[in-house]
Short mmCIF file of C-alpha atoms in Angstrom, two decimals:
data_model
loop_
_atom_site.label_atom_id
_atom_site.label_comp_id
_atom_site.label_asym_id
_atom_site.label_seq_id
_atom_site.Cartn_x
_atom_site.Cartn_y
_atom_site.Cartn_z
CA UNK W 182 -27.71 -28.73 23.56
CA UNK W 183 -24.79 -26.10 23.19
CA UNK W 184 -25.87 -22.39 23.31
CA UNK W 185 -26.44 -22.32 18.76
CA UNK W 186 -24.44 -20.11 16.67
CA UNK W 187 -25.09 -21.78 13.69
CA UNK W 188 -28.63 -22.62 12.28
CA UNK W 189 -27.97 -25.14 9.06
CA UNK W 190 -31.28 -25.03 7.09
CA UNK W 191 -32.06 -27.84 4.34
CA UNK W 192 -34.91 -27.83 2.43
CA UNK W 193 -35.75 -31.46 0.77
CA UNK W 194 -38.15 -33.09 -1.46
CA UNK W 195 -37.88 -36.97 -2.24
CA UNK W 196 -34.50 -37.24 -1.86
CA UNK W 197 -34.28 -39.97 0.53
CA UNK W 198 -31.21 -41.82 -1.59
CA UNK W 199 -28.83 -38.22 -0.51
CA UNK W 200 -30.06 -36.62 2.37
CA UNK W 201 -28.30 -39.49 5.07
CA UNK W 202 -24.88 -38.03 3.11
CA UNK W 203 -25.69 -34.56 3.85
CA UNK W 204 -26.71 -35.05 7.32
CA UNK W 205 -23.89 -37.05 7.98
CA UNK W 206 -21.54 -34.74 6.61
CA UNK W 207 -23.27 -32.36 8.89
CA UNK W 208 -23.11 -34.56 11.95
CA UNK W 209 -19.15 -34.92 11.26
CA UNK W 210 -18.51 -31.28 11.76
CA UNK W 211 -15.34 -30.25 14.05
CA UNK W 212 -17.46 -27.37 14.49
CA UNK W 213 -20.29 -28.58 17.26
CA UNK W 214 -22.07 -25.60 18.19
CA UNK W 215 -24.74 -25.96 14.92
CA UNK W 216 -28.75 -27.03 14.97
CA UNK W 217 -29.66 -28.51 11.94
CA UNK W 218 -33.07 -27.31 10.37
CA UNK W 219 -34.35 -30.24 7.45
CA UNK W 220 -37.42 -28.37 6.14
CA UNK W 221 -39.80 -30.76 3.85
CA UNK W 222 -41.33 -29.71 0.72
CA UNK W 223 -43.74 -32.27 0.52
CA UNK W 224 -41.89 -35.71 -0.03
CA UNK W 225 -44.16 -38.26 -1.07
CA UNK W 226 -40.84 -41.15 -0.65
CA UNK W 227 -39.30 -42.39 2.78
CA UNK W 228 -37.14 -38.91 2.90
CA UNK W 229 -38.96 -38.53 6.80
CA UNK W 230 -38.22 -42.11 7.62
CA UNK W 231 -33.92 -41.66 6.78
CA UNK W 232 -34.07 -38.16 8.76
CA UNK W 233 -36.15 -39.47 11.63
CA UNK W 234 -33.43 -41.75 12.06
CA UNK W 235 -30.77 -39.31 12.03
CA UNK W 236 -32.79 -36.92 14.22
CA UNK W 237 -32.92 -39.90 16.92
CA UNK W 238 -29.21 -40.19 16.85
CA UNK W 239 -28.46 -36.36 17.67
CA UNK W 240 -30.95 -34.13 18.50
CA UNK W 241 -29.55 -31.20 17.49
CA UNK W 242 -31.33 -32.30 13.75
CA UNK W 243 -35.45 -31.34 13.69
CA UNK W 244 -37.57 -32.23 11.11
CA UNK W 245 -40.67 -30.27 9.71
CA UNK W 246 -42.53 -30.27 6.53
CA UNK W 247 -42.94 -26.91 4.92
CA UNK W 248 -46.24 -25.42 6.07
CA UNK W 249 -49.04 -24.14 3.43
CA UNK W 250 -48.76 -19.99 4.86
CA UNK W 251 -45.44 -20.63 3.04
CA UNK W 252 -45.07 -21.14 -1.11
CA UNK W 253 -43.93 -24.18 -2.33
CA UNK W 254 -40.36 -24.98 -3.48
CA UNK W 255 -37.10 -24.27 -1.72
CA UNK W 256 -37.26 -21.06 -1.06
CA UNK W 257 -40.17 -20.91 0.48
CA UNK W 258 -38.63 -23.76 2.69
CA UNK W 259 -35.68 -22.01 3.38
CA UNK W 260 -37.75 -19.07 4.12
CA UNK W 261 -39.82 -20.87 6.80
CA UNK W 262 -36.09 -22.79 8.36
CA UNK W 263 -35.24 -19.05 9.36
CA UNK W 264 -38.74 -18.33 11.04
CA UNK W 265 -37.72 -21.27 13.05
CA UNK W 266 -33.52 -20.86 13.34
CA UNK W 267 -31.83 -19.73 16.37
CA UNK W 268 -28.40 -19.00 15.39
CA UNK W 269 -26.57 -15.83 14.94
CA UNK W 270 -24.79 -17.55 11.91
CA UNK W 271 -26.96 -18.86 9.07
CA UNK W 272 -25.99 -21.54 6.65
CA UNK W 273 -27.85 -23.91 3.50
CA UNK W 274 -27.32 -27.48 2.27
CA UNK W 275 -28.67 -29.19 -0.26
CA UNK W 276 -29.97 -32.47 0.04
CA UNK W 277 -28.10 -34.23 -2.60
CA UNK W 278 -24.94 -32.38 -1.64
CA UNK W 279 -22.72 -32.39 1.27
CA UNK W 280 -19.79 -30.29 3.36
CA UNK W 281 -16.36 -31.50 4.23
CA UNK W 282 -16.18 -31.70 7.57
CA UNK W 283 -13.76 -28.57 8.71
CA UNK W 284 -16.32 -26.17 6.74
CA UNK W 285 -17.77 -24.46 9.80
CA UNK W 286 -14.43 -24.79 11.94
CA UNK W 287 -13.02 -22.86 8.86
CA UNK W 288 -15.93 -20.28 8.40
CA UNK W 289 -16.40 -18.71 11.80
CA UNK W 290 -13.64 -17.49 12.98
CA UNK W 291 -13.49 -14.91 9.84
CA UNK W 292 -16.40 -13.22 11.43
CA UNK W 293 -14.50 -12.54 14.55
CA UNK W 294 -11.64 -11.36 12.58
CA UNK W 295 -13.64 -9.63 10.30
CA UNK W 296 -16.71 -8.09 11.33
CA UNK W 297 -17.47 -5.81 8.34
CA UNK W 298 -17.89 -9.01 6.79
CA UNK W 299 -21.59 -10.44 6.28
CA UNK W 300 -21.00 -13.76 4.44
CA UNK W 301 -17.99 -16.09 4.41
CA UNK W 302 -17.69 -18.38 1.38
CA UNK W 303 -15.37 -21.05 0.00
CA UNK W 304 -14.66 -23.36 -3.19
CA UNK W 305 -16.74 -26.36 -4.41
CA UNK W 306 -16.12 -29.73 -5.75
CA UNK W 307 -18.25 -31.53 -8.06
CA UNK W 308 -19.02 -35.25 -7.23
CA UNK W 309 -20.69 -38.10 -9.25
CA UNK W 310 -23.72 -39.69 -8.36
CA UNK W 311 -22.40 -41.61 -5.99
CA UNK W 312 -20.54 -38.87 -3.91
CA UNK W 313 -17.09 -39.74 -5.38
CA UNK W 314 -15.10 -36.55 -5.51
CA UNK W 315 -13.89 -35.83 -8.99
CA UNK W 316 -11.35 -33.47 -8.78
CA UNK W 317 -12.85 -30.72 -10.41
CA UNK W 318 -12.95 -27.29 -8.37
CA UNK W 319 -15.08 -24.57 -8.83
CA UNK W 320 -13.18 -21.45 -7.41
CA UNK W 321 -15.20 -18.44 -5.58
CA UNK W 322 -12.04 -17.38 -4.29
CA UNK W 323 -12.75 -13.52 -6.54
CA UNK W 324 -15.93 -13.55 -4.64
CA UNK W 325 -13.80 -11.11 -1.92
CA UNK W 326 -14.37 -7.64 -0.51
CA UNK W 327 -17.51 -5.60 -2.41
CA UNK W 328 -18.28 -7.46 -5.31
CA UNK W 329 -22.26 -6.59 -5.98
CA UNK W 330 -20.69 -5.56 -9.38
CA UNK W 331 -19.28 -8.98 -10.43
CA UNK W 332 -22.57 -10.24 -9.24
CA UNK W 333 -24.56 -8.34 -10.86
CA UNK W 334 -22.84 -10.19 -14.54
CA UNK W 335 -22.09 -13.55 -12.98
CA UNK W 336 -23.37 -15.97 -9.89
CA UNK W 337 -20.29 -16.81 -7.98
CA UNK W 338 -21.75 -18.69 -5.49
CA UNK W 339 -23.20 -21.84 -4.75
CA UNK W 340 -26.03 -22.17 -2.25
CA UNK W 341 -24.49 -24.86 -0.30
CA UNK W 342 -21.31 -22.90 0.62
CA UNK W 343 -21.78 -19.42 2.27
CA UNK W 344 -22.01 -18.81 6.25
CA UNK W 345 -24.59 -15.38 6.62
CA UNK W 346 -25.09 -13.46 9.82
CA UNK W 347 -28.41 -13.32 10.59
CA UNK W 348 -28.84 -9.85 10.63
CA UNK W 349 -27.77 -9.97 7.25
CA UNK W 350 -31.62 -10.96 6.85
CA UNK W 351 -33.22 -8.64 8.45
CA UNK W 352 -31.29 -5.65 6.50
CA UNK W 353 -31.91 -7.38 3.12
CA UNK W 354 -35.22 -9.51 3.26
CA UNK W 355 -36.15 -13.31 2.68
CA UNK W 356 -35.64 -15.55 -0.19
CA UNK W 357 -37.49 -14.69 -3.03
CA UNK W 358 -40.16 -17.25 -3.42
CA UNK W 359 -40.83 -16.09 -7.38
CA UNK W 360 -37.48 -17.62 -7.92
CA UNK W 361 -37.15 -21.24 -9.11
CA UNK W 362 -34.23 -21.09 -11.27
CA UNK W 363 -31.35 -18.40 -10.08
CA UNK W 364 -32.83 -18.10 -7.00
CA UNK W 365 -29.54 -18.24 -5.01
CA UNK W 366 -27.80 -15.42 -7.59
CA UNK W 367 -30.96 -13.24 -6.89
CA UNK W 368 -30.45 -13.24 -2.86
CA UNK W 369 -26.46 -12.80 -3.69
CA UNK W 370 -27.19 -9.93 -5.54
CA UNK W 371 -29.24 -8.30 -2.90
CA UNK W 372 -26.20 -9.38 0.00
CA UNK W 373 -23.65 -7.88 -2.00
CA UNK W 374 -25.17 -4.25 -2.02
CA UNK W 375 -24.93 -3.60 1.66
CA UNK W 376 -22.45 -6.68 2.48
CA UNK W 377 -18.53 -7.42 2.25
CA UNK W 378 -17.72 -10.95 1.27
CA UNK W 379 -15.00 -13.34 2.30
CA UNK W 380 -13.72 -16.01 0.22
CA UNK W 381 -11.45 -18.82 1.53
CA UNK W 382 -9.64 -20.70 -1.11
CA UNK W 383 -10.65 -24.12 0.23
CA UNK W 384 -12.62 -26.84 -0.72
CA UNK W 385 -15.34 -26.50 1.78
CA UNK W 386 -18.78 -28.32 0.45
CA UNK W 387 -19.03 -31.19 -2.20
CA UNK W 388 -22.26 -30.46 -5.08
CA UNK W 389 -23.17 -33.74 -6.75
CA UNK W 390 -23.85 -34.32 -10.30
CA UNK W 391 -26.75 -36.54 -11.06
CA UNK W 392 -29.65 -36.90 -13.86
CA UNK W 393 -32.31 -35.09 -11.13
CA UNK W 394 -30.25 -31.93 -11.03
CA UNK W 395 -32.43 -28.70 -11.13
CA UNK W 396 -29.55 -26.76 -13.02
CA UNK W 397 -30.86 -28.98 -15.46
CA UNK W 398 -33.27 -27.10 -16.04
CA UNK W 399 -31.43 -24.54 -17.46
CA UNK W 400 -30.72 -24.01 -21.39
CA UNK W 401 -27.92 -22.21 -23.45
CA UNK W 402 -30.74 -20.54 -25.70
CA UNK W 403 -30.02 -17.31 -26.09
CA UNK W 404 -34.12 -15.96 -25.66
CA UNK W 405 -34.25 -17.98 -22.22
CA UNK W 406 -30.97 -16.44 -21.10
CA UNK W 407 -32.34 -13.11 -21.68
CA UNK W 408 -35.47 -13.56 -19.97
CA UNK W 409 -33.95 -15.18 -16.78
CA UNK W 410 -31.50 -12.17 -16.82
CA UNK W 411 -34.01 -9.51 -17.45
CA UNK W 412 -36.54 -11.31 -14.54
CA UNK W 413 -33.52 -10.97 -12.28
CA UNK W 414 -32.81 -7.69 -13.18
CA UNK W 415 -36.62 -6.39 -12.69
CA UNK W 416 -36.58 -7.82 -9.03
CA UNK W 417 -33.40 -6.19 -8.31
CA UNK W 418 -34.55 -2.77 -9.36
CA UNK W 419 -37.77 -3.64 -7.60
CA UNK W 420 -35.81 -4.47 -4.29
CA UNK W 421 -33.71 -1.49 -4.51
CA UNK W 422 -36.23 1.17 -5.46
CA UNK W 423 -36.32 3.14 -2.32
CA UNK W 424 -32.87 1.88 -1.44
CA UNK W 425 -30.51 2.64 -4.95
CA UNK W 426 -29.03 5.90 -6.07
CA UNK W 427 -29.18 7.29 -9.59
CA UNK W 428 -25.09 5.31 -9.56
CA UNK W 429 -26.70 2.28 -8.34
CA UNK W 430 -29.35 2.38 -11.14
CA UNK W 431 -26.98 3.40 -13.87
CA UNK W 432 -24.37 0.50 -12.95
CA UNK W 433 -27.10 -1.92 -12.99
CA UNK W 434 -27.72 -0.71 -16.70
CA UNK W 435 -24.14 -1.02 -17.24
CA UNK W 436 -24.32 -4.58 -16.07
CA UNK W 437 -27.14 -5.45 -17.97
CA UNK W 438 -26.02 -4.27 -20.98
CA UNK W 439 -22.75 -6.18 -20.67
CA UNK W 440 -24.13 -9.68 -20.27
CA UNK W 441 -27.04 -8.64 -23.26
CA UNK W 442 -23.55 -8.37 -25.40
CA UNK W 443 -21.94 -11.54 -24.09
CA UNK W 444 -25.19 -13.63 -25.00
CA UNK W 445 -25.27 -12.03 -28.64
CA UNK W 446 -21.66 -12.82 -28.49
CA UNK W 447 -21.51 -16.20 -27.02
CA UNK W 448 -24.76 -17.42 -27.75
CA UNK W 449 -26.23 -15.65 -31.13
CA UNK W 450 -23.62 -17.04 -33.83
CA UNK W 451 -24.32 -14.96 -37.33
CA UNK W 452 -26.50 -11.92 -38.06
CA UNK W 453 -29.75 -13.88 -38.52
CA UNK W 454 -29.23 -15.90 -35.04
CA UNK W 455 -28.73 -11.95 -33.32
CA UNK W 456 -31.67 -10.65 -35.18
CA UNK W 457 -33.84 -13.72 -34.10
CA UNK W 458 -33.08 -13.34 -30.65
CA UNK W 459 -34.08 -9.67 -30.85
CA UNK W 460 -37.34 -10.91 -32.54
CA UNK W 461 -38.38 -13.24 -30.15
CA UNK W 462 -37.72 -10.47 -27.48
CA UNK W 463 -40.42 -7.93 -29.64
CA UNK W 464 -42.53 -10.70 -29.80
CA UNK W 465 -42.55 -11.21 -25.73
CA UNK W 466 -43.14 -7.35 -24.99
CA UNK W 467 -42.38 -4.69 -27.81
CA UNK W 468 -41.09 -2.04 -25.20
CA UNK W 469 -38.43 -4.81 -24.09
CA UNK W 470 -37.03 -4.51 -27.25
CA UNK W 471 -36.65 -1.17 -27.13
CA UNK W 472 -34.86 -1.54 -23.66
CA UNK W 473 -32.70 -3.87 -25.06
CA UNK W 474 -31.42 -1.79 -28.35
CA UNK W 475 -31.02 0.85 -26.20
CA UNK W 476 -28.80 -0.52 -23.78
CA UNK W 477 -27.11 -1.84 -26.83
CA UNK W 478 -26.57 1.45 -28.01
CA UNK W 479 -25.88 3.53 -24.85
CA UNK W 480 -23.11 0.97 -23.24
#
């Protein structure tokens, strides 16, 4: 095997119908100097059977299952992939998702050219369930220079599209295995503080759309915006709390505030669907409330 700059780290649960795609995609790289990392999460289908085969064919591909010292779900997979990578360069596929086959060929060089930078990211493209491109491109192209502001309001990324140094890790910490939902927009968050970003404006990965999605998961309702915002917030503030100036603390207030008003705005239709959201909130934890009018009032 090639000395490895780049450690590609997939975590998977009973996905044996997509994972062959993605490690295909991955075998297809221009790009050569990679080891691929397929962490299981418990699969209870053939998933080992499909990657055993691809693991036979190139053995830069090693399969594991997730051990028990580390939680369950992806992050805690993706956690245990970097106790085990070896590249200077760090990147994440999902197993129902794939890359186009110049992503890596594309990525690297920036950090050469660029060495400020910590994470080099590119544009999506949504694909049906059967991995038929669809046209439809997801920019991240404004996800360029410093932008822990516009993260703080907004994930720009997708998890299947940014190259990391590895030190990038050990400044900023692990995955957060609390995280289930928005668990790629919390560890963007924390890049962005200390970290430049580089966006290309190409099509570099492929995210399919299918009925097993876990953005699924995820609801319009105003109350579970809030709370997924306000958990992300809290972990943020947790991270940071030897780290953040009184600036840091204020913008992240700002912030807050800002995407509090967009959900009244966007989400709470008519004074009795604001004052029900604002209810519910009292109802979950009276000094939240209080939080929440005030940032209302102060920004």
């Amino acid at each position: 095997m090639s000395a490895v700059q780049v450690s590609i780290i997939i975590p998977t649960y009973n996905r044996a119908t997509y994972i062959g795609e993605a490690l295909t995609s991955i075998i297809n790289q221009t790009y050569t100097h990679w080891e691929c990392l397929v962490i299981d999460d418990g699969s209870t289908d053939n998933t080992k059977t499909v990657v055993s085969a691809y693991q036979d064919k190139d053995d830069r591909i090693r399969y594991t299952t997730r051990p028990d010292s580390y939680p369950k779900g992806s992050n805690g997979s993706r956690n245990y992939g970097l106790s085990l990578a070896q590249g200077q360069y760090i990147a994440f596929c999902d197993d129902d998702d794939y890359w186009l086959h110049d992503k890596l060929e594309k990525q690297i060089p920036i950090f050469q050219q660029h060495p400020e930078v910590g994470l080099v990211t590119g544009n999506i493209e949504y694909v049906n369930s059967d991995g038929m491109r669809t046209g439809r491109v997801i920019k991240q192209t404004g996800n360029h220079g410093y932008v822990f502001e516009e993260i703080l309001l907004k994930n720009r990324l997708s998890m299947i599209t940014p190259v990391i140094k590895r030190e990038v890790f050990d400044k900023v910490g692990l995955f957060n295995t609390n995280f289930v939902i928005f668990e790629d927009w919390e560890y963007w968050r924390r890049v962005a503080y200390y970290y430049k970003f580089y966006a290309l404006d190409d099509v570099l990965a492929c995210v399919r759309k299918h009925d097993t999605n876990t953005s699924l998961i995820v609801t319009q309702a105003p109350f579970e915006q809030y709370v997924r915002y306000r958990e992300l917030t809290k972990a943020l503030l947790k991270w940071g709390k030897s780290r953040f100036t009184k600036r840091d603390r204020q913008l992240i207030a700002e912030v807050e505030a800002k995407r509090y008003k967009q959900i009244l705005r966007n989400h709470c239709s008519g004074v009795k669907s604001k004052l029900r959201l604002i209810f519910e909130v009292f109802k979950m934890d009276w000094r939240e409330v209080l939080w929440f009018v005030f940032l209302y009032i102060k920004y």
